[in-house]
Short mmCIF file of C-alpha atoms and ligand atoms in Angstrom, two decimals:
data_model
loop_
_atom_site.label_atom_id
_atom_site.label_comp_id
_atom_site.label_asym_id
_atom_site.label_seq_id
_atom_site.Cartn_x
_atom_site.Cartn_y
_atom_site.Cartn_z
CA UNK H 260 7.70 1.41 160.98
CA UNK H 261 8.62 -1.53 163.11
CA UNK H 262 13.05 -2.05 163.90
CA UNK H 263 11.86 -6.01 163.05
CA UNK H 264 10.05 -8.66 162.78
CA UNK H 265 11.49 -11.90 164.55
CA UNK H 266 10.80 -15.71 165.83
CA UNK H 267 11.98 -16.73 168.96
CA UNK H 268 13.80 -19.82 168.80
CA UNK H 269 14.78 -22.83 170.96
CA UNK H 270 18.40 -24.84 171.06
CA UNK H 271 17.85 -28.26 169.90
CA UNK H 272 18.85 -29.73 172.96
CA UNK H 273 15.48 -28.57 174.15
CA UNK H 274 13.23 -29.40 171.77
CA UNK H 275 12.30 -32.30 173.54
CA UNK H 276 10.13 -33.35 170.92
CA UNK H 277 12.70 -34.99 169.30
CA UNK H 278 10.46 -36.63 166.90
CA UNK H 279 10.86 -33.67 164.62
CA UNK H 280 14.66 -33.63 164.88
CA UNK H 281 14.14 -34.76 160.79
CA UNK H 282 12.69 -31.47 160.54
CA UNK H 283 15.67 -29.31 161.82
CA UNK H 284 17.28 -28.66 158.22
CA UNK H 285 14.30 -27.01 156.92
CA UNK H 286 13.61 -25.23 160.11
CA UNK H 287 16.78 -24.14 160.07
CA UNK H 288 16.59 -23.04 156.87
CA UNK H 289 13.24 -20.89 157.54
CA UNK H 290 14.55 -19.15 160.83
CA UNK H 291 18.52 -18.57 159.39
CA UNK H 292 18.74 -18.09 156.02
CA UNK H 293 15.10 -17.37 154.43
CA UNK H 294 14.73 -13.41 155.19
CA UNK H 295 11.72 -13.84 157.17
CA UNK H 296 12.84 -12.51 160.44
CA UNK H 297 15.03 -9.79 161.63
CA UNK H 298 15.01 -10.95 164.76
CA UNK H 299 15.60 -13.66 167.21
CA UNK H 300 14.69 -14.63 171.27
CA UNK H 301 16.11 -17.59 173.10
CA UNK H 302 13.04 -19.05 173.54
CA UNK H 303 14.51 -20.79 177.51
CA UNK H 304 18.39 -20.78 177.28
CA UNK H 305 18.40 -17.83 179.23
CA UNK H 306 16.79 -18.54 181.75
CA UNK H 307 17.58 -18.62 185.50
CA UNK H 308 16.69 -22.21 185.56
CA UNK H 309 19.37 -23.20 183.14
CA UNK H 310 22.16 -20.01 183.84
CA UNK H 311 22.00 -20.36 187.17
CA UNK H 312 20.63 -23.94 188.12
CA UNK H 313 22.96 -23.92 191.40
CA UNK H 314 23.87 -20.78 193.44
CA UNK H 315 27.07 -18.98 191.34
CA UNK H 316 27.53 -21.80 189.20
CA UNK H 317 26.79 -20.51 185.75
CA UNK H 318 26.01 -21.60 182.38
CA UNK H 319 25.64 -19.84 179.13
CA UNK H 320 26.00 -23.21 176.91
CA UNK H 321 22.25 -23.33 175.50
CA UNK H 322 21.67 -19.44 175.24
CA UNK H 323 24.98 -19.06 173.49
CA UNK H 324 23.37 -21.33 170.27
CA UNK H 325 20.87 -19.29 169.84
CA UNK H 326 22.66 -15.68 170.08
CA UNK H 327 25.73 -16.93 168.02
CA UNK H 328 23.57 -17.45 165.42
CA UNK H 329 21.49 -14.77 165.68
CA UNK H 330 24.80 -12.35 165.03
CA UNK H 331 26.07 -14.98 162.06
CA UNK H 332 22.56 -13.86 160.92
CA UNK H 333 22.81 -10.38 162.03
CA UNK H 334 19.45 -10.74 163.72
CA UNK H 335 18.56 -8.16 166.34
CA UNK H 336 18.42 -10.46 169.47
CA UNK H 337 15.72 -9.93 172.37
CA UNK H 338 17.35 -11.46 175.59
CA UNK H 339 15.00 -13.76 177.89
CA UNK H 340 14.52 -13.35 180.92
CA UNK H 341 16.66 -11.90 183.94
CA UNK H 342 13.85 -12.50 186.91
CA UNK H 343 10.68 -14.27 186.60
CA UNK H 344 9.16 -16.45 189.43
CA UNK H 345 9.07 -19.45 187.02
CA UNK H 346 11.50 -21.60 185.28
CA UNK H 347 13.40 -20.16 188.56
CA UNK H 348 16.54 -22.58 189.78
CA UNK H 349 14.96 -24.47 193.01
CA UNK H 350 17.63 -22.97 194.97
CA UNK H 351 15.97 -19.91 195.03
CA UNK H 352 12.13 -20.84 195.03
CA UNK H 353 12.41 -23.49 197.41
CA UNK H 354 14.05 -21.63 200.20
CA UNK H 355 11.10 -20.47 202.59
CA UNK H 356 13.72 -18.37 204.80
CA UNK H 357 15.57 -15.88 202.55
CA UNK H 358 16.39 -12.95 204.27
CA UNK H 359 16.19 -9.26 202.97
CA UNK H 360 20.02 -8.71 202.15
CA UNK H 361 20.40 -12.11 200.73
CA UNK H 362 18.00 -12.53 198.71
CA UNK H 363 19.04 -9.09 197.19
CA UNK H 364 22.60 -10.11 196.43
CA UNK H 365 21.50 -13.19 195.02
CA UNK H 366 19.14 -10.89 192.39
CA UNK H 367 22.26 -8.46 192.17
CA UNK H 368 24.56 -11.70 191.25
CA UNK H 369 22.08 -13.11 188.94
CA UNK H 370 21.51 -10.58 186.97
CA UNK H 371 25.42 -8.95 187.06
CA UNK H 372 26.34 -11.83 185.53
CA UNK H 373 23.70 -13.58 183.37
CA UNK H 374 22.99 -9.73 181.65
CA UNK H 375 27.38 -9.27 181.91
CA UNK H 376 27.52 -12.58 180.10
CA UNK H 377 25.60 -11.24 176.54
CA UNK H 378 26.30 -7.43 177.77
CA UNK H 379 25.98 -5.31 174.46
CA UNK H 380 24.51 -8.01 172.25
CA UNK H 381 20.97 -7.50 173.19
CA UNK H 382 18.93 -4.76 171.44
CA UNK H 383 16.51 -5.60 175.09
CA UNK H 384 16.81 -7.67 177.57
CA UNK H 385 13.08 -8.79 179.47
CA UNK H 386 14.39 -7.33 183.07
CA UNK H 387 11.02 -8.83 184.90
CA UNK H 388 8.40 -10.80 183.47
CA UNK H 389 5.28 -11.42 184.63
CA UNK H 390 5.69 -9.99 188.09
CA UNK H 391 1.48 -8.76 187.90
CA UNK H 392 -1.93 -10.87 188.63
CA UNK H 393 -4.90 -10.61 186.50
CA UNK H 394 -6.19 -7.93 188.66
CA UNK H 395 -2.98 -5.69 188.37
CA UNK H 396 -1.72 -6.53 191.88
CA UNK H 397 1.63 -8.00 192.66
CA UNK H 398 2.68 -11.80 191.94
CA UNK H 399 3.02 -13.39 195.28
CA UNK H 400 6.62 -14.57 193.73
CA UNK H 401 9.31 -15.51 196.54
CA UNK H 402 10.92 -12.31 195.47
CA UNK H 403 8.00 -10.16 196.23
CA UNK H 404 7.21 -11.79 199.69
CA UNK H 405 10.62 -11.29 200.88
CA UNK H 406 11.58 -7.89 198.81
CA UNK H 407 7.98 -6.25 198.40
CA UNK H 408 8.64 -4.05 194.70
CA UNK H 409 11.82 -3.47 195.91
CA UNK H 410 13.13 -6.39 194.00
CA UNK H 411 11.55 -4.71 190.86
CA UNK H 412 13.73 -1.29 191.08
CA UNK H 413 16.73 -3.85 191.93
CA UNK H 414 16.53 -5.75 189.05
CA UNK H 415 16.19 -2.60 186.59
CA UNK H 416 18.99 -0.53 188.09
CA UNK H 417 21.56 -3.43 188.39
CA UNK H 418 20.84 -4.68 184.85
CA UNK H 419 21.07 -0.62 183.21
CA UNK H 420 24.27 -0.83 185.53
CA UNK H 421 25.96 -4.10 183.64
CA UNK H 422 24.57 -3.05 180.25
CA UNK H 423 23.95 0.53 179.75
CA UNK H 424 23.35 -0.59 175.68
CA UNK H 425 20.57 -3.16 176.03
CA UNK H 426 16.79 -1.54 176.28
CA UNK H 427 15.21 -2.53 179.73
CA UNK H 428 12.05 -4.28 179.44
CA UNK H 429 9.08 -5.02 181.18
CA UNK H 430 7.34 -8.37 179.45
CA UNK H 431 3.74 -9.58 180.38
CA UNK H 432 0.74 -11.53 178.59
CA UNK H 433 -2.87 -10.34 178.89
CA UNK H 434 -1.32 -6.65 178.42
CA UNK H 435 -2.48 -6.22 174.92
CA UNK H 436 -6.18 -4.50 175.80
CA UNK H 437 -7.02 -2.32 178.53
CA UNK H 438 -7.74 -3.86 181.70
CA UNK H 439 -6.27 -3.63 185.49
CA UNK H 440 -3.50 -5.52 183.99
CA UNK H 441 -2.02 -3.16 181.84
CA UNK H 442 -2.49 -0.51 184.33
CA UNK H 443 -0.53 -2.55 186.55
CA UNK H 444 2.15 -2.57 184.62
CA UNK H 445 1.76 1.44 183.61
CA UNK H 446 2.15 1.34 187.52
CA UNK H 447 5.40 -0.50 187.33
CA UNK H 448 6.88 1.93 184.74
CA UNK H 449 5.73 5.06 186.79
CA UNK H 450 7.54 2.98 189.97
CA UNK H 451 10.87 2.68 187.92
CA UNK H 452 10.63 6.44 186.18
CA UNK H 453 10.02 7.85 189.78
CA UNK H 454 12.98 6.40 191.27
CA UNK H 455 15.15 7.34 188.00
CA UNK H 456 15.87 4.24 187.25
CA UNK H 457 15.83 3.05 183.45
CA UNK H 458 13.17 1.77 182.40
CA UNK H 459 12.94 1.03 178.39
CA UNK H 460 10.19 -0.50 177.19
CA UNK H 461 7.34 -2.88 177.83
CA UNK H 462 6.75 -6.16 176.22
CA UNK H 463 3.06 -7.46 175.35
CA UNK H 464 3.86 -11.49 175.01
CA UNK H 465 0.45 -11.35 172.90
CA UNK H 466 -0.51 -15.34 173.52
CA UNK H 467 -3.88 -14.41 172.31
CA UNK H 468 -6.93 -17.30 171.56
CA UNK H 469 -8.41 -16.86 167.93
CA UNK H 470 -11.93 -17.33 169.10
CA UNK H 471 -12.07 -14.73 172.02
CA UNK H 472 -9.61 -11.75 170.28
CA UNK H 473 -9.86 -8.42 171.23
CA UNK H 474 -10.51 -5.98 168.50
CA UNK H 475 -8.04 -3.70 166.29
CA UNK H 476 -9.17 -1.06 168.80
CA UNK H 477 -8.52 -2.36 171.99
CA UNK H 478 -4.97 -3.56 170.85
CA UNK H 479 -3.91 0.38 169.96
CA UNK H 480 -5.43 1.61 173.22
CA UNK H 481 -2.95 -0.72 174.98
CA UNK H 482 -0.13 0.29 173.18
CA UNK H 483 -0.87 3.52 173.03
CA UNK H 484 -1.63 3.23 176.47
CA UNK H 485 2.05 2.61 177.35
CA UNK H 486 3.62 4.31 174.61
CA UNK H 487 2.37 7.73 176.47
CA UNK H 488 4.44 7.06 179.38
CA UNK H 489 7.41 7.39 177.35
CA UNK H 490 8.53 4.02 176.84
CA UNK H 491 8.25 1.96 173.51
CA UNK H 492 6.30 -1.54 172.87
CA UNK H 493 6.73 -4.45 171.56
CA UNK H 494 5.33 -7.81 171.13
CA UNK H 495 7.46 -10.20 171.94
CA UNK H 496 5.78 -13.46 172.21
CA UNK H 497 2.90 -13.57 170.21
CA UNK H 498 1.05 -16.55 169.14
CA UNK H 499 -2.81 -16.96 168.51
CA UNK H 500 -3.85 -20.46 169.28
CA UNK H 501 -7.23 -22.36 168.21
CA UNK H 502 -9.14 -25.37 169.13
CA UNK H 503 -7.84 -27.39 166.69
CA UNK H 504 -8.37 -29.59 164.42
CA UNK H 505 -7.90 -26.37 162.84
CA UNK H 506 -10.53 -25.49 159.93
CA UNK H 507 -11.46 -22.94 157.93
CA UNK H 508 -13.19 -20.65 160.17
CA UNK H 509 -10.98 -21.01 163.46
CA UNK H 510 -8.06 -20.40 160.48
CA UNK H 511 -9.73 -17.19 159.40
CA UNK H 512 -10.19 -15.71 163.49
CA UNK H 513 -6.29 -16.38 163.30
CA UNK H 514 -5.69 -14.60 160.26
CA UNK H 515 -7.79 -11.68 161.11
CA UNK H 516 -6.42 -11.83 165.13
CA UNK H 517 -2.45 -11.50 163.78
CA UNK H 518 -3.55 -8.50 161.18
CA UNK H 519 -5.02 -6.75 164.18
CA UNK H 520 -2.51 -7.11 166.47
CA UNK H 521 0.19 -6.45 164.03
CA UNK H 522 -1.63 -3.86 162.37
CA UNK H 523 -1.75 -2.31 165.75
CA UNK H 524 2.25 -2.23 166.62
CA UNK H 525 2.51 -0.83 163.07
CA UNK H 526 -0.35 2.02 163.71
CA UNK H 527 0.93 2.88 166.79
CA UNK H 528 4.20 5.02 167.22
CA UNK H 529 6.01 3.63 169.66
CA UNK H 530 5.55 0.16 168.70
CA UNK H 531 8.42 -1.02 167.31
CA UNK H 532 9.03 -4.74 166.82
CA UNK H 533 7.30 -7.81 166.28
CA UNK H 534 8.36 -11.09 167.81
CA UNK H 535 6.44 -14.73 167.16
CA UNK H 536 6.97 -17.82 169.92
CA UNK H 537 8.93 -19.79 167.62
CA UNK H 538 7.07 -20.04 164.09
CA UNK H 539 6.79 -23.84 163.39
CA UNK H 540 3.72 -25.42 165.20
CA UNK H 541 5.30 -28.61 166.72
CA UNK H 542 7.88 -26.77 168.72
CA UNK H 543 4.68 -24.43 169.93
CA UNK H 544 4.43 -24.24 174.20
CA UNK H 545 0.68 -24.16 173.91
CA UNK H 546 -0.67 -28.30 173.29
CA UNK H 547 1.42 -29.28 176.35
CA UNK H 548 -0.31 -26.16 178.27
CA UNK H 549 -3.41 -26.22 176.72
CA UNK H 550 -4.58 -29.32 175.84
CA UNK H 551 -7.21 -29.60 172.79
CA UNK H 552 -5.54 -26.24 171.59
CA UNK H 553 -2.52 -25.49 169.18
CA UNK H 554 -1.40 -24.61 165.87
CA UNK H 555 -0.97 -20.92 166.76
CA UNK H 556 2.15 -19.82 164.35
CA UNK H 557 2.44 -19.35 160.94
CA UNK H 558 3.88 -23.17 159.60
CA UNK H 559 1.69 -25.60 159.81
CA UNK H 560 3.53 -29.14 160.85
CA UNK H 561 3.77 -30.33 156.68
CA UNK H 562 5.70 -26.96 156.34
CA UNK H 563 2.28 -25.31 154.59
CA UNK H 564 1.61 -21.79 155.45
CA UNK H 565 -0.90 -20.40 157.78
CA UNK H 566 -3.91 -17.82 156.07
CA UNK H 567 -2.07 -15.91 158.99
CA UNK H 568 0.97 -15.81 157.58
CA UNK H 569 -0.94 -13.18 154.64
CA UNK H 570 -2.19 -11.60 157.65
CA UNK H 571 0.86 -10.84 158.72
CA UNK H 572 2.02 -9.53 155.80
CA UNK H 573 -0.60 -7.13 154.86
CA UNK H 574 0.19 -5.85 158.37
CA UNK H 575 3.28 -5.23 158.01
CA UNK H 576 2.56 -3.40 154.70
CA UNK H 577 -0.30 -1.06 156.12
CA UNK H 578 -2.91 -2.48 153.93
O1 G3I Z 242 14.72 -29.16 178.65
C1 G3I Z 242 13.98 -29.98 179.54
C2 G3I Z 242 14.28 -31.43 179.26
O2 G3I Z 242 15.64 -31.67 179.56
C3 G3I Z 242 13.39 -32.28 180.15
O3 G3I Z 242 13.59 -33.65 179.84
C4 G3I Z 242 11.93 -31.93 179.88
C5 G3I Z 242 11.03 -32.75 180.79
O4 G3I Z 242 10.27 -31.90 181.61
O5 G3I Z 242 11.73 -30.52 180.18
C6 G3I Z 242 12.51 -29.72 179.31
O6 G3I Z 242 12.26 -28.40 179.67
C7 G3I Z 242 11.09 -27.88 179.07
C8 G3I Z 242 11.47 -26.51 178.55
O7 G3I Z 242 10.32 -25.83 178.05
C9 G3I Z 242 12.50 -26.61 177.43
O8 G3I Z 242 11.89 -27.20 176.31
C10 G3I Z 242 10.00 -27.77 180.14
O9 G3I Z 242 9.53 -29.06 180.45
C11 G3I Z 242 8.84 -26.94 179.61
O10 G3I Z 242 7.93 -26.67 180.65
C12 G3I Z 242 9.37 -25.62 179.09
O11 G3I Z 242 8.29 -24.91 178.56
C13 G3I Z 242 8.59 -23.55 178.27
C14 G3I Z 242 7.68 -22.67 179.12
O12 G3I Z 242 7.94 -21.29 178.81
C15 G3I Z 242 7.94 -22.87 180.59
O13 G3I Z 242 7.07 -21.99 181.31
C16 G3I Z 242 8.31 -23.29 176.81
O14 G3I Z 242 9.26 -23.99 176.01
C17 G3I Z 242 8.38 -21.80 176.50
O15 G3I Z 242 7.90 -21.56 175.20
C18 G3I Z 242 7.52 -21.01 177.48
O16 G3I Z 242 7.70 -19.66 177.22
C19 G3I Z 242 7.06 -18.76 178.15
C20 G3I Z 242 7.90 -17.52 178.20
O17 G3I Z 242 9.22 -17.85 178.60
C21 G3I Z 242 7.28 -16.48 179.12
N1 G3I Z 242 5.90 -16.19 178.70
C22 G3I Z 242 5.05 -17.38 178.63
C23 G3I Z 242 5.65 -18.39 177.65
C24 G3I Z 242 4.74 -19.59 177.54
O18 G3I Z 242 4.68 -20.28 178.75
#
């Protein structure tokens, strides 16, 4: 069975749709104090654009609202994200002339501190995200031009150096059916296991599309797929949006795409948590990404439930 079941969440200070600030007590309510998840992920305080916006000057102000009240809750709490080439501080991405040994110590100080800062409150931190292409080669990221994979193996052994209690994690979307992707990232788990370096678990993000889902199938092959190397799964950011309006039968492609891809973590050994991309379809990513699509969670905007939402639950219970 699956350790949780969890919504990642945002500070208020970023919801920058503050239109729906009326909305925070019963939000609140839903992600604190209902019971519905186990389990919590800062949803952008962590990241290196706001930890480290200026070279060693640090700030743990907006991730620290989300994690102190995912222990109040005792919520296991995913940690988001050490190194990814986006959302980066434009110190780092902007410099065209790192050299080798600098931009290593600046990975080494990044992730010393931002992973020392919440060291042994994470069940998993996401090490590296995204670091593939569609085609399973490397992300031409400023780390990778300067560092080659070697910034990969850097990342994982200084972060199971600062916190030898937090599950290592490689997260990526487009993971969760066979394809060069996902052997791209079986490739980045044989890279880390080779060099005996720590390597936990890989995350499937799971931003699926409810009219072009792969099957029930396809999802356990993935997982399965990863869970034979040794390291568990999880999903940890998934979300199924639709063209919307949404109706009836674009509802129904959601319901049946979150059964399947639950019903798949749950199926598979191995698999052993579930996390949404916030639950509450205003405060969604995807209608500023993807315009003409949304409403991919389980609460509709009036608070009303998604058919997914059952979908999820006879998941969860095997049915
Ligand atoms: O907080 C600032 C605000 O001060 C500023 O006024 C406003 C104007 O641009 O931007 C606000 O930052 C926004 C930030 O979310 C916080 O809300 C950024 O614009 C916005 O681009 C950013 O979007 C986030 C996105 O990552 C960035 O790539 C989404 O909230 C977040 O859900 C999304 O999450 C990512 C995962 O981390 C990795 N996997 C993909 C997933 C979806 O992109």
């Amino acid at each position: 069975g699956l350790k949780y079941f969890g919504a990642a969440t945002d500070s208020p200070g970023f919801r920058e749709r503050a239109p729906y600030a009326s909305q925070y007590p019963k939000y609140d309510q839903i992600m604190w104090k209902s019971g519905e998840f186990g389990q919590t992920t800062p949803t952008n305080g962590q990241k290196w654009l706001f930890t480290e916006p200026e070279r060693g000057v640090f700030n743990y102000t907006e991730g620290n609202i989300v994690t102190s009240k995912a222990r109040k809750a005792g919520m296991y709490l995913r940690c988001h994200a050490l190194v990814w080439h986006s959302q980066l501080a434009p110190w780092v991405e902007a410099k065209q002339d790192w050299t080798k040994d600098e931009l290593r110590q600046v990975i080494v100080s990044h992730v010393t501190n931002v992973a020392g800062a919440w060291k042994g409150q994470c069940y998993a931190w996401d090490v590296l995200n995204e670091a593939l292409n569609e085609d399973g080669t490397y992300r031409e990221s400023v780390f990778y031009k300067v560092l080659g994979e070697e910034y990969i193996t850097l990342a994982f052994k200084t972060a199971a150096k600062v916190d030898p209690k937090a599950k290592l994690y490689y997260n990526d979307y487009n993971l969760e059916s066979p394809s060069p992707k996902t052997e791209g990232a079986q490739r980045i788990v044989r890279l880390l296991q080779k060099n005996k370096i720590r390597i936990d678990g890989v995350g499937l993000q799971a931003h699926l599309v409810a009219e072009s889902r792969p099957t029930l199938d396809q999802h356990i092959d993935a997982i399965r797929g990863f869970a034979n190397l040794g390291v568990e799964v999880a999903l940890t950011e998934l979300d199924i949006r639709l063209h919307t309006p949404a109706n009836a039968t674009n509802l129904a492609q959601q319901k049946e795409g979150y059964k399947n891809v639950v019903g798949a973590c749950v199926q598979v050994k191995g698999c052993i948590g579930v996390t949404i991309w916030d639950f509450y379809d205003p405060f969604s990513w995807v209608p500023a990404v993807f315009p003409g699509e949304g409403a991919p969670l389980l609460w509709f905007e009036d608070w009303s439930k998604h058919p997914a939402y059952d979908g999820v639950v006879e998941a969860l219970r095997n049915k």
